[in-house]
Short mmCIF file of C-alpha atoms in Angstrom, two decimals:
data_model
loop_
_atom_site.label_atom_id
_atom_site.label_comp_id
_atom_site.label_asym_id
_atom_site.label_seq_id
_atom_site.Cartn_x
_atom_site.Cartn_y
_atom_site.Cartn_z
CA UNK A 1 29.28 36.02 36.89
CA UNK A 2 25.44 34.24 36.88
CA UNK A 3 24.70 36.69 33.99
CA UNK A 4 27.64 35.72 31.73
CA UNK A 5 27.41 31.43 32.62
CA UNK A 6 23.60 32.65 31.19
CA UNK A 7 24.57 34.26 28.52
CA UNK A 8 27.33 31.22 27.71
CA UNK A 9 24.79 28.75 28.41
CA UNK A 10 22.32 30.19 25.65
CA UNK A 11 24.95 31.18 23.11
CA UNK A 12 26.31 27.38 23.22
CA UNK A 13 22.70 25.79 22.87
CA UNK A 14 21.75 27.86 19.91
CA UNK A 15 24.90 26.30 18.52
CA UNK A 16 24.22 22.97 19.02
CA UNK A 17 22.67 21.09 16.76
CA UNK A 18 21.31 17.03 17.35
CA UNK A 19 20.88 15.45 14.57
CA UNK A 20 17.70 13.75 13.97
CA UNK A 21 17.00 10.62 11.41
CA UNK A 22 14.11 9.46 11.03
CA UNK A 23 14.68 6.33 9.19
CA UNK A 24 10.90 4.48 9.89
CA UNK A 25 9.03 2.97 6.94
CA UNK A 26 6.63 4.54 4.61
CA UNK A 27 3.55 3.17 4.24
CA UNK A 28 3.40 2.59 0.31
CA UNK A 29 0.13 1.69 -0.51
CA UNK A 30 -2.32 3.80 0.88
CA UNK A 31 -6.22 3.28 -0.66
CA UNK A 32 -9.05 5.45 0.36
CA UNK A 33 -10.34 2.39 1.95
CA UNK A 34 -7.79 2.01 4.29
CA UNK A 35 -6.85 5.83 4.82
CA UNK A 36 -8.36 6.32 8.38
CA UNK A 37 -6.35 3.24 9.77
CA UNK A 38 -3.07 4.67 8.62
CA UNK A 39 -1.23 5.09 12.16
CA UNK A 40 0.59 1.77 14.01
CA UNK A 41 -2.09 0.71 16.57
CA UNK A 42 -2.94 -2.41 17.35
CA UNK A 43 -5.90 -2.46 15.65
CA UNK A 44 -3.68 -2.22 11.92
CA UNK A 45 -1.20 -4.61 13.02
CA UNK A 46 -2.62 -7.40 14.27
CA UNK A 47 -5.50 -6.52 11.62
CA UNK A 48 -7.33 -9.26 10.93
CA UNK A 49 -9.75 -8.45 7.78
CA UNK A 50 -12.47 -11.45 7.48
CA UNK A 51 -12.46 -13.56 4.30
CA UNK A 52 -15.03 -11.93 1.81
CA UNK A 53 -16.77 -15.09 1.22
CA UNK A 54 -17.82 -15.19 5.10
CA UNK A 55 -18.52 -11.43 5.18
CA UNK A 56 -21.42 -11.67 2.45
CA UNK A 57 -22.91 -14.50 3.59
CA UNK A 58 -23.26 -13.28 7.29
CA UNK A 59 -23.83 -10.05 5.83
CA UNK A 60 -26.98 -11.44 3.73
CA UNK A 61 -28.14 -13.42 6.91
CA UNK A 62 -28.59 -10.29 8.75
CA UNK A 63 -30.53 -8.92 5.53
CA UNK A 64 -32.64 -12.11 5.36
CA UNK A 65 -33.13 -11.71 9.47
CA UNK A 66 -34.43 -8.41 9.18
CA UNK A 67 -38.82 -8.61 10.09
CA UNK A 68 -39.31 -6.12 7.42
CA UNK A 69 -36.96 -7.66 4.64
CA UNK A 70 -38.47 -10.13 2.02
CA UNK A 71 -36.27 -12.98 2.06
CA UNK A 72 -36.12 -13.75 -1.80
CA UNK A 73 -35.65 -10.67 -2.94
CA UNK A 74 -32.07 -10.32 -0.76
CA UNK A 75 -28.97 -10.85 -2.78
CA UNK A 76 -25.17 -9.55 -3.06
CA UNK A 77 -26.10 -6.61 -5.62
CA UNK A 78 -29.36 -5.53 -3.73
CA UNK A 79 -29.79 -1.77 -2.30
CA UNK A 80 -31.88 -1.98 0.98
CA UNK A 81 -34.56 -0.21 -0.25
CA UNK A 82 -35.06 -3.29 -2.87
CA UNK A 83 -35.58 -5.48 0.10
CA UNK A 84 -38.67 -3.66 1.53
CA UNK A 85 -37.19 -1.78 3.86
CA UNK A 86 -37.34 2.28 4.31
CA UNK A 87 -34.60 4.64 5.91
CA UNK A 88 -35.61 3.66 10.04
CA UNK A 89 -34.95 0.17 9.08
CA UNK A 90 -32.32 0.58 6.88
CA UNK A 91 -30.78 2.53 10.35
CA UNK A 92 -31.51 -0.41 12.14
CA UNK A 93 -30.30 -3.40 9.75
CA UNK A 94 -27.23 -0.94 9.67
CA UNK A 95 -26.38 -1.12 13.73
CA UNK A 96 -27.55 -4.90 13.38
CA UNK A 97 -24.99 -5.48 11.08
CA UNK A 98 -22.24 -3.66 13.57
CA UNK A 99 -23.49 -5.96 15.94
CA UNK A 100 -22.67 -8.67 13.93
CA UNK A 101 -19.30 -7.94 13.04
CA UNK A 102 -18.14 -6.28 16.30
CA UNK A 103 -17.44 -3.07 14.79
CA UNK A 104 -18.42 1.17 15.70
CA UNK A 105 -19.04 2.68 12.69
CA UNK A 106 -19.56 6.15 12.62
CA UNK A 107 -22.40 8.18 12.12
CA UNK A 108 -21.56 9.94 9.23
CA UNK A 109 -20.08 6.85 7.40
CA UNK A 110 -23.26 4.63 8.45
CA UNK A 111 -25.41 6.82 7.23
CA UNK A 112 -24.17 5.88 3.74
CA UNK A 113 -24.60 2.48 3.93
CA UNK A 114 -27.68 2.03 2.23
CA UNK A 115 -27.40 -1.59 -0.22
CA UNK A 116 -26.03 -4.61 0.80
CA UNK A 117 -22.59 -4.09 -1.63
CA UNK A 118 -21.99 -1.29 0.33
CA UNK A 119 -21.91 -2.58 3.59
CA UNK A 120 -20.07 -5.90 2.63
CA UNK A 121 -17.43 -3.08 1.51
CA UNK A 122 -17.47 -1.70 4.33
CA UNK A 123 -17.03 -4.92 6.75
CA UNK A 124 -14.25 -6.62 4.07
CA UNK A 125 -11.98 -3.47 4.58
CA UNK A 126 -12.72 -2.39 8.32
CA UNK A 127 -9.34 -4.28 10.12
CA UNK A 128 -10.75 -5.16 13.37
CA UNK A 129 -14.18 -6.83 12.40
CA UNK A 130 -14.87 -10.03 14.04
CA UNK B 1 -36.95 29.70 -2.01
CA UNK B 2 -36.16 27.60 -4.85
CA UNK B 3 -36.95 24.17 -5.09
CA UNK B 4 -33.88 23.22 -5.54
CA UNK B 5 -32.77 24.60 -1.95
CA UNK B 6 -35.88 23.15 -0.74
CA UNK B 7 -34.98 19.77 -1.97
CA UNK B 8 -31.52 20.16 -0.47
CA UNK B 9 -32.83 21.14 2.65
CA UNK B 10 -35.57 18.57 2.95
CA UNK B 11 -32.25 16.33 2.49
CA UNK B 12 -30.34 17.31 4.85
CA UNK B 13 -33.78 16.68 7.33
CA UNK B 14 -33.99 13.57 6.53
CA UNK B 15 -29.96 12.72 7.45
CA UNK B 16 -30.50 14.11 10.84
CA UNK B 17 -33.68 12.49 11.07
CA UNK B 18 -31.52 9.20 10.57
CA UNK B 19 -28.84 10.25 12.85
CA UNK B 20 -31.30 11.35 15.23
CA UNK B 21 -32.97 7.76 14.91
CA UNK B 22 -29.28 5.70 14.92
CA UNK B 23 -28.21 7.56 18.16
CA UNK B 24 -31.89 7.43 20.44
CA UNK B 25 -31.11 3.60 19.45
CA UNK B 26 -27.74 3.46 20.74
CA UNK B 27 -29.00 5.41 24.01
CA UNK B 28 -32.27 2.63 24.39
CA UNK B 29 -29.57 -0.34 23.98
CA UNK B 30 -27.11 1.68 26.35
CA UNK B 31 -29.71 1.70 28.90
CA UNK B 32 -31.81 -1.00 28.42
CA UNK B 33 -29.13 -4.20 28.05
CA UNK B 34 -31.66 -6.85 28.28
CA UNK B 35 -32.64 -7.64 24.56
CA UNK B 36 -36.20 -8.70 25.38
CA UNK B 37 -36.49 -4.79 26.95
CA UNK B 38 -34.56 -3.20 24.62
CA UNK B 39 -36.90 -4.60 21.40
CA UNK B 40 -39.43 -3.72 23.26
CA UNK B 41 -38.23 -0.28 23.70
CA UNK B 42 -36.85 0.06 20.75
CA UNK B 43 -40.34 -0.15 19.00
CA UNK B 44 -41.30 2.38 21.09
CA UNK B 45 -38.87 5.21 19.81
CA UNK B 46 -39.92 3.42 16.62
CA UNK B 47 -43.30 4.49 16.71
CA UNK B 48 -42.52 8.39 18.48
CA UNK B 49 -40.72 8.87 14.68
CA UNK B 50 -43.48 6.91 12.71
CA UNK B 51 -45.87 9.46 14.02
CA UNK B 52 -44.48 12.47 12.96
CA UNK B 53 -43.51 10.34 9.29
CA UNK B 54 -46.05 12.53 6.60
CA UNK B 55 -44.93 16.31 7.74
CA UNK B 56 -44.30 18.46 5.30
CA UNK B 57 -43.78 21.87 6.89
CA UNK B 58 -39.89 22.39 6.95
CA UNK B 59 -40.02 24.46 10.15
CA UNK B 60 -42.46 22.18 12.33
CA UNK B 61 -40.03 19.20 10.80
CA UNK B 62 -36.83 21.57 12.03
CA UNK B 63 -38.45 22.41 15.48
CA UNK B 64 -39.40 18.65 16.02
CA UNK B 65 -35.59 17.85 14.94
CA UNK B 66 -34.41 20.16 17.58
CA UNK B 67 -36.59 19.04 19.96
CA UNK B 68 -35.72 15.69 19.54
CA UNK B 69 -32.15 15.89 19.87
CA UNK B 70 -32.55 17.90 22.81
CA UNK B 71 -34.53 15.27 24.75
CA UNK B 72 -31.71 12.55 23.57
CA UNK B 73 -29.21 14.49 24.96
CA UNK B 74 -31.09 14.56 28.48
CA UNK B 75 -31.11 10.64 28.13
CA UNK B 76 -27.36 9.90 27.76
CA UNK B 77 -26.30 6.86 29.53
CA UNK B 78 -23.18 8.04 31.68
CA UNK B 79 -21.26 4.87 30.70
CA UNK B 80 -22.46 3.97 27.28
CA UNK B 81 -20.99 0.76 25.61
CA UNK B 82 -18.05 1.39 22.97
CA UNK B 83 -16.63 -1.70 21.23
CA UNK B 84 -13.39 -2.02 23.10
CA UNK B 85 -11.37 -2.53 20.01
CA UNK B 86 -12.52 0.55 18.69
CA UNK B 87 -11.64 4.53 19.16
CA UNK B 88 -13.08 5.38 22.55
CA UNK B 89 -13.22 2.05 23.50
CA UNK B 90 -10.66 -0.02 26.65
CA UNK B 91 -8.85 -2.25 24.19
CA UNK B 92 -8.20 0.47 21.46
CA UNK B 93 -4.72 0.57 20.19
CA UNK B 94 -4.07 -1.71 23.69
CA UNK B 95 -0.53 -3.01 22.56
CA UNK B 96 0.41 -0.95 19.86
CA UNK B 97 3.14 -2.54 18.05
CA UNK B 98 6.73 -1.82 18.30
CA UNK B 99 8.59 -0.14 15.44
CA UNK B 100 10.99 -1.94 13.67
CA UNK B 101 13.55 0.78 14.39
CA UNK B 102 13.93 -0.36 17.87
CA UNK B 103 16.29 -3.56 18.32
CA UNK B 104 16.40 -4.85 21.83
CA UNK B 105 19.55 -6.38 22.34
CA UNK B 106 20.24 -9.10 25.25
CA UNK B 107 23.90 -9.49 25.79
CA UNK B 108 22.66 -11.09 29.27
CA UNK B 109 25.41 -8.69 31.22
CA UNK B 110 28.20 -9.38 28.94
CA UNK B 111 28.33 -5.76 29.18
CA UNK B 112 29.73 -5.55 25.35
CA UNK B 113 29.42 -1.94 24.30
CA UNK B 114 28.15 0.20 26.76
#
């Protein structure tokens, strides 16, 4: 009796099928920019990307801040190494600049960063900077 | 070896130098919170890499890279500080928002189609 309700209780759930819709918008427009911050946490929706007037000029402060940095030679096109400073510092203007803006960046990605264009990229696309 | 591979391997030194350099910092502000304390022990790390800045033997620079990393790692802070609103961090993805998909309904016990 227990063997055939088993063998009735399989037989009927391979039958049955639920049907499944999935009926949640696409995200259209993905740029490389914004790739890593694809999924629906907080951090996309309430994103609140900084206006990219502010971002340079708090971006060149921290430059112009820097002890090693000459102040004149700082402006929106400049690489880092332009400014006077060398890879250590250019590490440490980098996590001065997270500081800044409130943001982690990772280690792979920060190492990039090495001129000031870059890093105002950076900080104009990243959703949760401050 | 050519010196082409020794270029690219010189290269790849230097990034983990860097790496090396961006995560002692993170583990001196980890532990030391107070800025006066941390600049001043920050330029201490500073100078343990400016002394070792004109090698040029890639194996004394690989065994010093090694070493280093190994002493970082015995200088984690057990509760280092992640920004919260970031991955790792207590506020990351916090309130995630709702999909549109989901409609809450409030008939207020009207009980209409239950």
């Amino acid at each position: 009796m227990r063997h055939a309700v088993r063998a009735l209780h399989s037989c009927v759930l391979r039958r049955l099928q639920v049907q499944v819709q999935l009926d949640l918008p696409l995200k259209a427009s993905v740029t490389p920019a914004t790739r890593w911050c694809r999924r629906m946490f907080s951090d996309e929706a309430h994103a609140t990307h900084l206006d990219r007037g502010e971002v340079v000029a708090r971006v060149l402060d921290v430059v112009k801040t820097h002890p090693k940095a000459d102040p004149t030679k700082v402006t929106e096109s400049a690489s880092f190494q332009d400014v006077g400073l060398d890879s250590l510092d250019t590490v440490e203007l980098v996590m001065s600049i997270e500081e800044e803006f409130a943001v982690a960046i990772p280690d792979a990605v920060a190492d990039k960063i090495s001129s000031c264009p870059e890093a105002i990229e950076y900080i104009a696309s990243h959703p949760s900077a401050k | 070896m050519s010196a082409a591979a020794i270029a690219e391997r010189r290269f790849l030194q230097q990034q983990r130098c860097r790496i090396l350099y961006r995560k002692s910092l993170k583990c001196v502000l980890d532990w030391a919170v107070h800025r006066d304390i941390f600049y001043i022990e920050a330029e201490k790390t500073r100078l343990q890499f400016e002394a070792n800045r004109d090698l040029q033997n890639l194996e004394t620079i690989d065994r010093l890279l090694f070493e280093g990393e190994a002493r970082l790692a015995k200088f984690q802070h057990p509760d280092p500080y992640i920004v919260p609103w970031c991955p790792g961090g207590s506020k990351y993805a916090r309130n995630p928002p709702v999909p549109p998909v989901i409609e809450v309904v409030n008939d207020f016990g009207r009980e209409s189609s239950h």
